[in-house]
Coordinates of C-alpha atoms in Angstrom, one line a residue:
M13 CA 106.8 68.1 58.1
E14 CA 109.6 70.7 56.5
A15 CA 106.8 72.7 54.8
H16 CA 104.2 72.2 57.3
P17 CA 105.0 73.1 60.9
E18 CA 101.3 72.2 61.5
L19 CA 102.1 68.4 61.7
F20 CA 104.8 69.0 64.4
I21 CA 101.9 71.3 66.2
Q22 CA 99.4 68.6 65.9
G23 CA 101.7 66.0 67.3
I24 CA 102.0 68.0 70.6
V25 CA 98.1 69.0 70.5
W26 CA 97.4 65.2 70.5
T27 CA 100.1 64.2 72.9
Y28 CA 99.9 66.9 75.4
K29 CA 97.1 68.7 77.6
R30 CA 96.5 72.3 77.6
K31 CA 98.4 74.1 80.7
D32 CA 95.3 76.3 81.3
D33 CA 92.6 73.5 81.1
G34 CA 90.8 75.5 78.4
E35 CA 89.2 74.1 75.2
D36 CA 90.9 74.1 72.0
P37 CA 89.7 75.7 69.0
P38 CA 87.6 73.4 66.6
E39 CA 90.2 72.5 64.3
W40 CA 92.6 71.3 67.0
K41 CA 89.9 69.8 69.3
V42 CA 90.2 66.1 69.9
A43 CA 87.3 64.0 70.7
P44 CA 87.3 62.4 74.0
E45 CA 86.9 58.9 72.7
N46 CA 89.9 59.4 70.5
A47 CA 92.3 61.0 73.2
K48 CA 94.1 58.1 74.2
H49 CA 94.7 56.6 70.6
L50 CA 95.9 60.0 69.2
A51 CA 98.1 60.9 72.4
E52 CA 99.9 57.6 71.5
R53 CA 100.2 58.3 67.8
G54 CA 101.1 62.0 68.6
Y55 CA 104.1 61.0 70.9
K56 CA 105.4 58.5 68.1
L57 CA 105.1 61.1 65.8
L58 CA 107.2 63.8 67.7
D59 CA 109.8 60.8 68.8
A60 CA 110.2 59.7 65.2
L61 CA 111.0 63.1 63.8
Q62 CA 114.9 63.3 63.3
V63 CA 115.2 65.9 60.3
T64 CA 115.8 69.6 61.3
P65 CA 113.1 71.7 59.6
G66 CA 114.3 74.8 57.6
H67 CA 115.9 73.4 54.4
N68 CA 115.6 75.4 51.1
D69 CA 115.1 74.0 47.7
L70 CA 118.8 72.9 47.5
G71 CA 118.8 70.9 50.9
E72 CA 120.6 73.8 52.8
L73 CA 119.7 74.2 56.2
K74 CA 119.0 78.3 56.4
T75 CA 118.3 80.4 59.5
D76 CA 115.5 82.4 58.4
F77 CA 113.7 79.1 57.1
L78 CA 114.1 77.4 60.6
A79 CA 113.5 80.6 62.3
K80 CA 110.0 81.1 60.5
W81 CA 109.2 77.2 60.9
V82 CA 110.2 77.6 64.9
K83 CA 108.1 81.1 65.2
T84 CA 104.9 79.4 63.8
V85 CA 105.3 76.3 66.2
R86 CA 106.0 78.7 69.3
E87 CA 103.2 81.2 68.4
T88 CA 100.8 78.7 67.8
C89 CA 101.4 76.4 70.8
S90 CA 101.3 79.5 72.8
Q91 CA 97.8 80.1 71.7
L92 CA 97.0 76.6 72.5
A93 CA 98.4 76.8 76.0
R94 CA 101.2 74.5 75.2
A95 CA 104.2 76.9 75.1
E96 CA 106.3 75.1 77.6
I97 CA 105.9 71.6 76.2
A98 CA 106.4 73.0 72.7
H99 CA 109.9 74.4 73.6
I100 CA 110.8 71.1 74.9
C101 CA 109.7 69.2 72.1
L102 CA 111.4 71.5 69.8
G103 CA 114.7 71.1 71.7
K104 CA 114.5 67.5 71.1
L105 CA 114.1 67.9 67.6
L106 CA 116.9 70.1 67.4
A107 CA 119.3 67.7 69.1
H108 CA 119.2 65.9 65.8
A109 CA 120.9 69.0 64.0
P110 CA 124.0 68.4 62.0
A111 CA 127.4 69.7 62.9
D112 CA 128.7 72.6 60.5
D113 CA 131.4 72.1 57.9
E114 CA 134.0 72.8 60.6
G115 CA 132.6 70.1 62.9
I116 CA 130.9 72.4 65.3
W117 CA 127.7 71.1 66.7
P118 CA 125.2 72.2 66.2
C119 CA 125.3 74.0 62.9
E120 CA 125.2 77.7 62.5
P121 CA 121.5 78.1 61.8
V122 CA 120.5 76.2 64.8
R123 CA 123.0 78.0 67.1
D124 CA 121.6 81.6 65.8
V125 CA 117.8 80.3 66.2
M126 CA 118.6 79.1 69.5
E127 CA 120.5 82.2 70.4
D128 CA 117.7 84.5 69.3
I129 CA 115.0 82.8 71.5
Q130 CA 117.2 81.9 74.6
S131 CA 114.6 79.5 75.8
E132 CA 115.8 77.5 78.9
K133 CA 113.0 74.8 78.0
I134 CA 114.6 74.4 74.4
S135 CA 117.9 73.9 76.0
Q136 CA 116.4 71.3 78.2
G137 CA 114.8 69.6 75.3
V138 CA 118.2 69.7 73.6
C139 CA 119.7 68.0 76.4
T140 CA 116.8 65.5 76.7
G141 CA 117.2 64.8 72.7
L142 CA 120.9 64.2 73.1
Y143 CA 120.6 61.6 76.0
N144 CA 118.1 59.8 74.3
L145 CA 120.4 59.7 71.0
R146 CA 123.3 58.3 73.2
E147 CA 121.2 55.9 74.7
G148 CA 119.9 54.6 71.5
R149 CA 123.6 54.4 70.3
G150 CA 125.0 52.6 73.2
R151 CA 122.7 49.8 73.3
T152 CA 122.7 46.6 71.0
R153 CA 119.6 45.8 69.1
A154 CA 119.2 42.5 71.7
A155 CA 119.8 44.6 74.7
A156 CA 116.8 47.0 73.4
G157 CA 114.6 44.6 73.3

């Protein structure tokens, strides 16, 4: 997914309907008979993602790489009438970001991208993602089912 934001976009397209009730282009279109199955798979894909994209070849999280990845997701999802939900999903993903070397969370590349965009929906997604992370850590395996 790191090199292919299209996979993240595909998860959004499979899971969430267009805001404008329009039709997706052929390359993103989902056959009606597959819609439910793909929606479930897309949701599981988005929920399973825990690695912040934007790493260079040395494994370092870089602002420019992350910004480019996020820009691709935002622009494509906007064209597909899914901008709002894309921002929420991006926020949930960014909730998994590491702290920086001084222990400040999120790390500087994520802070820079979020400050540059200043999206309330991304912030909302981060809050949801953090809540979900807390929930997962606070329950024992037996209590989780």
